XYZ file of C-alpha atoms in Angstrom:
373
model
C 128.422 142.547 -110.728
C 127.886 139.975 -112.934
C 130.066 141.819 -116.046
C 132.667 142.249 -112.978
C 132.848 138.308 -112.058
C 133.582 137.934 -115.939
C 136.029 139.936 -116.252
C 137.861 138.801 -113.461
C 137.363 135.090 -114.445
C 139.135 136.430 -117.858
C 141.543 138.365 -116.864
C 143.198 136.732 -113.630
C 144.932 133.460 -115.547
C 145.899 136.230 -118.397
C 147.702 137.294 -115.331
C 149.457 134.807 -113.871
C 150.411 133.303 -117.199
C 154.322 134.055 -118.429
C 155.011 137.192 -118.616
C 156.771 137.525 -122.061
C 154.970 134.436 -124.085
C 153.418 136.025 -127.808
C 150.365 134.240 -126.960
C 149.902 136.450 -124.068
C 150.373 139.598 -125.496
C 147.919 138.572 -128.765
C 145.544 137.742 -125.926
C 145.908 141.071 -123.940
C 145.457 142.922 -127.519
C 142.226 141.317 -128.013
C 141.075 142.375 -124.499
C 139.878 145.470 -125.274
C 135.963 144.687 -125.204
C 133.371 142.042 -125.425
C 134.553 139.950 -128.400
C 132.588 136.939 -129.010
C 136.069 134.952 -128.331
C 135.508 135.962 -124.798
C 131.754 136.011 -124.105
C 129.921 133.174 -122.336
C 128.500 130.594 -124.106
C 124.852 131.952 -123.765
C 125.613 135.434 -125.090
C 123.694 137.308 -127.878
C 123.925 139.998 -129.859
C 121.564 141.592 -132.178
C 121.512 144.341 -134.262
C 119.297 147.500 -133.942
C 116.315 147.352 -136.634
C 115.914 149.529 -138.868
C 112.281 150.740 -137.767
C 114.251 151.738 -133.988
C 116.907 154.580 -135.181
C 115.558 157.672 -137.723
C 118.349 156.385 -140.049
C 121.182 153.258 -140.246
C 124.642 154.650 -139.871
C 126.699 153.182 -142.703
C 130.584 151.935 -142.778
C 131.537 150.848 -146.295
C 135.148 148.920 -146.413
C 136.751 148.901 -149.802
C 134.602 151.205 -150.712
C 136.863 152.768 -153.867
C 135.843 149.022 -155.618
C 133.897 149.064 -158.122
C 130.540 148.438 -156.369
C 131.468 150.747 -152.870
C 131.044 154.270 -154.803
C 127.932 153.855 -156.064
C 126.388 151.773 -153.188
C 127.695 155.247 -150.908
C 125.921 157.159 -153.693
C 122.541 155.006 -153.638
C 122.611 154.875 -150.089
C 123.235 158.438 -149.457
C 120.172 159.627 -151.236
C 117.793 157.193 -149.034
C 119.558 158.157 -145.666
C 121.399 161.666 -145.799
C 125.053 162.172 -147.261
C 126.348 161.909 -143.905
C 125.043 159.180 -142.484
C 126.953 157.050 -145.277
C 130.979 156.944 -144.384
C 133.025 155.570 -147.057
C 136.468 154.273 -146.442
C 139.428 152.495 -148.483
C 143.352 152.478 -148.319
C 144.087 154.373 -151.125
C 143.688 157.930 -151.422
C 140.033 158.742 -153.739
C 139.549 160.777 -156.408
C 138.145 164.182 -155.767
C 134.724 163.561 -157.181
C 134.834 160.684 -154.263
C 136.200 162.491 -151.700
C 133.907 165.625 -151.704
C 130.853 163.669 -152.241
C 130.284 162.483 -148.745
C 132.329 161.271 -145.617
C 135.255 158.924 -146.412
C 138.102 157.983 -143.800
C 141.295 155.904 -144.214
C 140.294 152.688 -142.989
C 142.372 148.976 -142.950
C 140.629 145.957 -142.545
C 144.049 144.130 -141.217
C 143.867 147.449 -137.950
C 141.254 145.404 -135.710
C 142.066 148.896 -133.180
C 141.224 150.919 -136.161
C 138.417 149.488 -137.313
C 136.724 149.302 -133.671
C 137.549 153.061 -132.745
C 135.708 153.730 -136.455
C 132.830 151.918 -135.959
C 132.466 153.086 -131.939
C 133.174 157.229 -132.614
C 131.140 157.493 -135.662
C 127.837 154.818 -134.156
C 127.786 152.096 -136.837
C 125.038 150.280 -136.906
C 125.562 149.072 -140.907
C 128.759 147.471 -141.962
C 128.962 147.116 -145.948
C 132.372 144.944 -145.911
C 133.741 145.089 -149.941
C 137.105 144.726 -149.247
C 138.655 141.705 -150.981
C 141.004 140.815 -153.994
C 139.244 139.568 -156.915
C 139.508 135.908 -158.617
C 142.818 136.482 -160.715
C 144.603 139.242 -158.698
C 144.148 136.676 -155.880
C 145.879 133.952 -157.440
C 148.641 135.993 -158.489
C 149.593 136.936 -154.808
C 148.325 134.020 -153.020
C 149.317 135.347 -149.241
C 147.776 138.889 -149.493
C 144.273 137.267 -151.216
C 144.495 135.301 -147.865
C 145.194 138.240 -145.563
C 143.055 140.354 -146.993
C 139.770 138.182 -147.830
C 139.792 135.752 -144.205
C 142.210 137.470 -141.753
C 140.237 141.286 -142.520
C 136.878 139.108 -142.428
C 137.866 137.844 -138.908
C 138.043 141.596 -138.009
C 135.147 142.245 -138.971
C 133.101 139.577 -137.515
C 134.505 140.241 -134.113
C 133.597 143.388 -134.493
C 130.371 143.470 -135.666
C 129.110 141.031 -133.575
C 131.171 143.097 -130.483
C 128.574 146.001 -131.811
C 125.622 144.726 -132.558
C 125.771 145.634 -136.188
C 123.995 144.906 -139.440
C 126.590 143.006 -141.339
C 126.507 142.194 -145.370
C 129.440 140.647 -147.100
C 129.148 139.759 -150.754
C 129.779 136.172 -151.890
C 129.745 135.463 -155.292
C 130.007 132.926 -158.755
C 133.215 131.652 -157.338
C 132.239 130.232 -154.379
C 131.187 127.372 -156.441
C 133.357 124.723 -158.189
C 133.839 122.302 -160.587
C 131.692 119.647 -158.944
C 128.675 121.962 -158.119
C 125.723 121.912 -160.657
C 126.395 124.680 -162.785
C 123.345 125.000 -164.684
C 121.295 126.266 -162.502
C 122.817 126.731 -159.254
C 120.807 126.464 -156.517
C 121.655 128.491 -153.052
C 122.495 125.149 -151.139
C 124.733 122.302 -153.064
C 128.376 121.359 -152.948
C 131.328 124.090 -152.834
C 134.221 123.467 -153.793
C 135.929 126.462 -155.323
C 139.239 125.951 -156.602
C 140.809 129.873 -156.491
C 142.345 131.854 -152.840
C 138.763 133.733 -153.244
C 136.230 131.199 -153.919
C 137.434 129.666 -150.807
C 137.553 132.727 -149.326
C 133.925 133.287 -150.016
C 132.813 130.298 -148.974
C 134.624 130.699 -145.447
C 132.884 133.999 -145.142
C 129.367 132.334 -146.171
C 129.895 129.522 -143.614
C 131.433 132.184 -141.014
C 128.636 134.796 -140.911
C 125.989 131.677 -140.805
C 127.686 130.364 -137.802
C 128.061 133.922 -135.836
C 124.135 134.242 -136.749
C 123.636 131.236 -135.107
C 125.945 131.475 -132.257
C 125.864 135.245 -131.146
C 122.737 136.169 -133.072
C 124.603 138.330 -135.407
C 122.291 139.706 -137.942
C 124.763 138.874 -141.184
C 123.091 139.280 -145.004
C 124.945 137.990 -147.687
C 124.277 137.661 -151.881
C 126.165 135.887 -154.278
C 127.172 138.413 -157.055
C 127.281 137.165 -160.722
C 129.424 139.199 -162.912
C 129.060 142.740 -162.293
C 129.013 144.900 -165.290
C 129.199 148.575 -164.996
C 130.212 151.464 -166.955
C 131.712 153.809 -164.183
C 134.395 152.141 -163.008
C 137.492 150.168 -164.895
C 137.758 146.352 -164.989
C 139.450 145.040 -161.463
C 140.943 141.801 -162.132
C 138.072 139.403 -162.278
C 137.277 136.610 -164.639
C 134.134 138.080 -165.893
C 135.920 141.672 -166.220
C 135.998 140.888 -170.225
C 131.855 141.800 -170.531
C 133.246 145.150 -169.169
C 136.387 145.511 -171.079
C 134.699 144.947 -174.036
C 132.870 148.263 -173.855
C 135.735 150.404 -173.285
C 137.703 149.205 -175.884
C 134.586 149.319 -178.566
C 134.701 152.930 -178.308
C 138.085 153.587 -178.018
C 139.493 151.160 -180.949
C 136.810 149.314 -182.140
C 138.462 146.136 -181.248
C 138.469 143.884 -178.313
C 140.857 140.940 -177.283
C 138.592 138.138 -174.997
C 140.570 136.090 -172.741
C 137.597 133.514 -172.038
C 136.769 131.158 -175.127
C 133.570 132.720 -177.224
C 131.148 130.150 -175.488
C 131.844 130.586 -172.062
C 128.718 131.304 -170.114
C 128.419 133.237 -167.066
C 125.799 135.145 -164.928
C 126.094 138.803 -165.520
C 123.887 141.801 -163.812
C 124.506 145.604 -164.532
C 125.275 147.519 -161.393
C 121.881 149.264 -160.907
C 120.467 145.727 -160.476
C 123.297 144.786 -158.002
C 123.472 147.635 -155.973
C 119.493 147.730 -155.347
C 119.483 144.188 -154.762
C 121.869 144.762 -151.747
C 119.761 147.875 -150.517
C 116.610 145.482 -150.765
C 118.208 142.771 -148.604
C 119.668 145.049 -146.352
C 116.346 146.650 -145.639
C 114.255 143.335 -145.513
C 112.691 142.192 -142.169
C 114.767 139.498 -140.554
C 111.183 137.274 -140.527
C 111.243 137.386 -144.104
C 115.253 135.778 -144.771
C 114.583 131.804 -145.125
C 118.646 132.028 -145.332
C 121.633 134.405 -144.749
C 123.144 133.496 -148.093
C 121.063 134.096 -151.338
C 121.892 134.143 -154.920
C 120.970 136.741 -156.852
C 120.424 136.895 -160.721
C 119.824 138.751 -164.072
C 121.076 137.219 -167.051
C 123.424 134.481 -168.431
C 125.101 134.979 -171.869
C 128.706 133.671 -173.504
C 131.189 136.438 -175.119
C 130.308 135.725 -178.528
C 126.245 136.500 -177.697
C 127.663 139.528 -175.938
C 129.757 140.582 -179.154
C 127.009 140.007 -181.678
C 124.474 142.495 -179.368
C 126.960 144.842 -179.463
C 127.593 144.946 -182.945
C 123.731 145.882 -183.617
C 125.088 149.576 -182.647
C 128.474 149.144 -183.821
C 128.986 146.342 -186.661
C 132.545 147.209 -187.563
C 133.694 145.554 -183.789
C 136.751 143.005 -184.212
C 136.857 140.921 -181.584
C 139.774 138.281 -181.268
C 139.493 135.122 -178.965
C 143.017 134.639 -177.386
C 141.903 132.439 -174.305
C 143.905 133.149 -171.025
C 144.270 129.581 -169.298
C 144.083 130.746 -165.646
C 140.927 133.116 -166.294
C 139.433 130.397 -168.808
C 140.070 127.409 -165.804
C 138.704 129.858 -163.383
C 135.457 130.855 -165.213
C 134.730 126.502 -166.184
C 134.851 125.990 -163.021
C 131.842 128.437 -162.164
C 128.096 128.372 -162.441
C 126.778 128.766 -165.882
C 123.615 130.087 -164.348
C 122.099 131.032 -160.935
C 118.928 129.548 -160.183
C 117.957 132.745 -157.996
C 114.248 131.691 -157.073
C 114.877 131.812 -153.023
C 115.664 135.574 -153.463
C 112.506 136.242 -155.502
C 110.133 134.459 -153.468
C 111.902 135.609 -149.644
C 112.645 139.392 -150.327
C 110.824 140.020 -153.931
C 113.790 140.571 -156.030
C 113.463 141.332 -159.631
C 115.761 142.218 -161.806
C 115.202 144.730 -164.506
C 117.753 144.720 -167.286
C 118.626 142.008 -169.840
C 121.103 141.551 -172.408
C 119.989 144.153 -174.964
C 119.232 146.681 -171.876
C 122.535 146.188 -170.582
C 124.137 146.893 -174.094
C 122.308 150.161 -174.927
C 122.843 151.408 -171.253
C 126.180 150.703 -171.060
C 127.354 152.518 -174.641
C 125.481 155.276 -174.282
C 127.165 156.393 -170.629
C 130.697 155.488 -172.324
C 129.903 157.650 -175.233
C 128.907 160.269 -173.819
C 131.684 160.063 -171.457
C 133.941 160.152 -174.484
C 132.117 163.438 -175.767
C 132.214 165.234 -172.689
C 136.397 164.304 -172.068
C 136.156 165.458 -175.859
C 134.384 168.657 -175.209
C 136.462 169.606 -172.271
């Protein structure tokens, strides 16, 4: 009865409001369940633990990124290959598709992405979907669509669920007037790109639903993320990724950042267990929903002169791109990550040289095996 009284508290001036006004008809598309838009004011939601169900069900968004296939992958080993559902709007490659469940899924279909979560039970939302630092300021309007509108979505939903939620933040949610070396978790933000801002909206968002609805929403702040099975995607600190590729293919390497620009860098296998760990940590144990995470700091030219200890005939030109270069001096120069370690335990486990020899040997033998074939 008292669901009923809701309902009809909702619903009846819905009713005898105009019948043809667009706000109406936006409101009776959003009356399709309990969002938190139409809850009362004492509501919560929380998400199942992970101690009450034999294993999470997973939804990754954006999951043909650079970071979704091999989260799927990591994931898939702890919990069963079909408890792990990844989805994108672009069609995936075979080696993607036959690996495990993946579904057409847009962020931007609230419908779609509510009959997803409800007919497959998601209790785990992994939300990736977002364009990057540079592709974002290049088309302004879809950066926006895509990054807050699709967040929105997702928020609703999740909280509508119950679900685990983690969203990546990252380097540019910081700006020119935060401290940039370190960077603690809490100090000023003020990014100056369509993402940063983005980032910092979903930071800010996901801390307020936790608060207000009780939605259990985990969050890291990437650095850059280097890793050898995937192509460069647009972002500023793509060039300690490019750099590899076209070692082995040319021997030489055009930088568009200036040769002592430092950022914070982690290879993938760092990342993606660092997102497994804080996924999987008790909710007693988070201090904070948003957490910086870190592995190393280094500038293009350090990069370049570790890489030439296994191949000394690299040429590397400096021809500075002023969008990417005002984008990455506007960004922490290191990420003081000591929350994370002390809250959760995280650790990372390769360094500069690591990093190096990991990421030439995959490429090379990549290149002998495409060779081979």
């Amino acid at each position: 009865m008292p669901v009923l009284r809701t309902l009809t508290r909702t619903v009846k001036p819905i009713l005898q409001g105009p019948v043809c006004g667009c706000q109406t008809l936006v409101t009776q598309a959003r009356f399709i369940g309990f969002s938190p838009r139409q809850v009362p004011s004492d509501a919560s939601f929380h998400s199942v633990s992970f101690s009450e169900t034999d294993h999470p069900r997973v939804l990754i968004t954006g999951g043909l990124g650079q970071l979704g296939v091999g989260l799927a992958k990591l994931l898939r080993k702890q919990y069963g290959k079909n408890n792990v559902i990844l989805s994108d709007i672009r069609k995936p490659p075979d080696s993607v598709f036959y690996s495990g469940p993946f579904i057409y899924s847009d962020i931007l279909d609230y419908k779609n992405l509510r009959e997803i979560v409800v007919n497959n039970r998601i209790n785990w939302l992994i939300h990736y979907s977002a364009l990057l630092s540079a592709v974002g300021e290049a088309n302004v309007p879809l950066a926006r669509a895509v990054n807050i509108t699709g967040l929105h979505n997702i928020l609703d939903i999740a909280a509508e669920h119950g679900l685990r939620l983690f969203v990546p933040s990252t380097i540019g949610a910081f700006g020119p007037s935060s401290p940039r070396n370190p960077t603690p978790d809490l100090c000023i933000q003020r990014p100056r790109t369509i993402y940063g801002v983005s980032k910092v909206h979903a930071e800010l968002m996901g801390e307020y639903y936790h608060y207000r609805y009780g939605l259990d929403f985990r969050c890291l702040r990437y650095p850059g993320i280097i890793s050898a099975d995937s192509q460069p995607g647009g972002g500023t600190t793509d060039y300690a990724v490019q750099i590899f590729h076209d070692a082995i293919k040319s021997g030489r390497f055009e930088c568009n950042l200036k040769p002592d620009t430092r950022l914070p860098m982690m290879y993938i296998d760092d990342c993606l267990r660092a997102t497994v760990e804080v996924l999987e940590a008790p909710a007693e144990s988070l201090s904070m929903r948003t957490y910086n995470i870190n592995a190393m700091s280094f500038t293009p030219e350090e990069l370049t002169k570790e890489v030439r200890k296994h191949m000394p005939e690299l040429e590397v030109i400096y021809t500075t791109d002023a969008v990417r270069q005002a984008i990455a001096d506007s960004w922490p120069m290191n990420f003081d990550d000591s929350n994370a370690r002390k809250d959760w335990g995280w650790k990372h486990e390769y360094d500069l040289p690591e990093l190096v020899t990991t990421m030439l040997n995959h490429l090379n033998s990549e290149t002998l095996a495409v060779q081979a074939s």
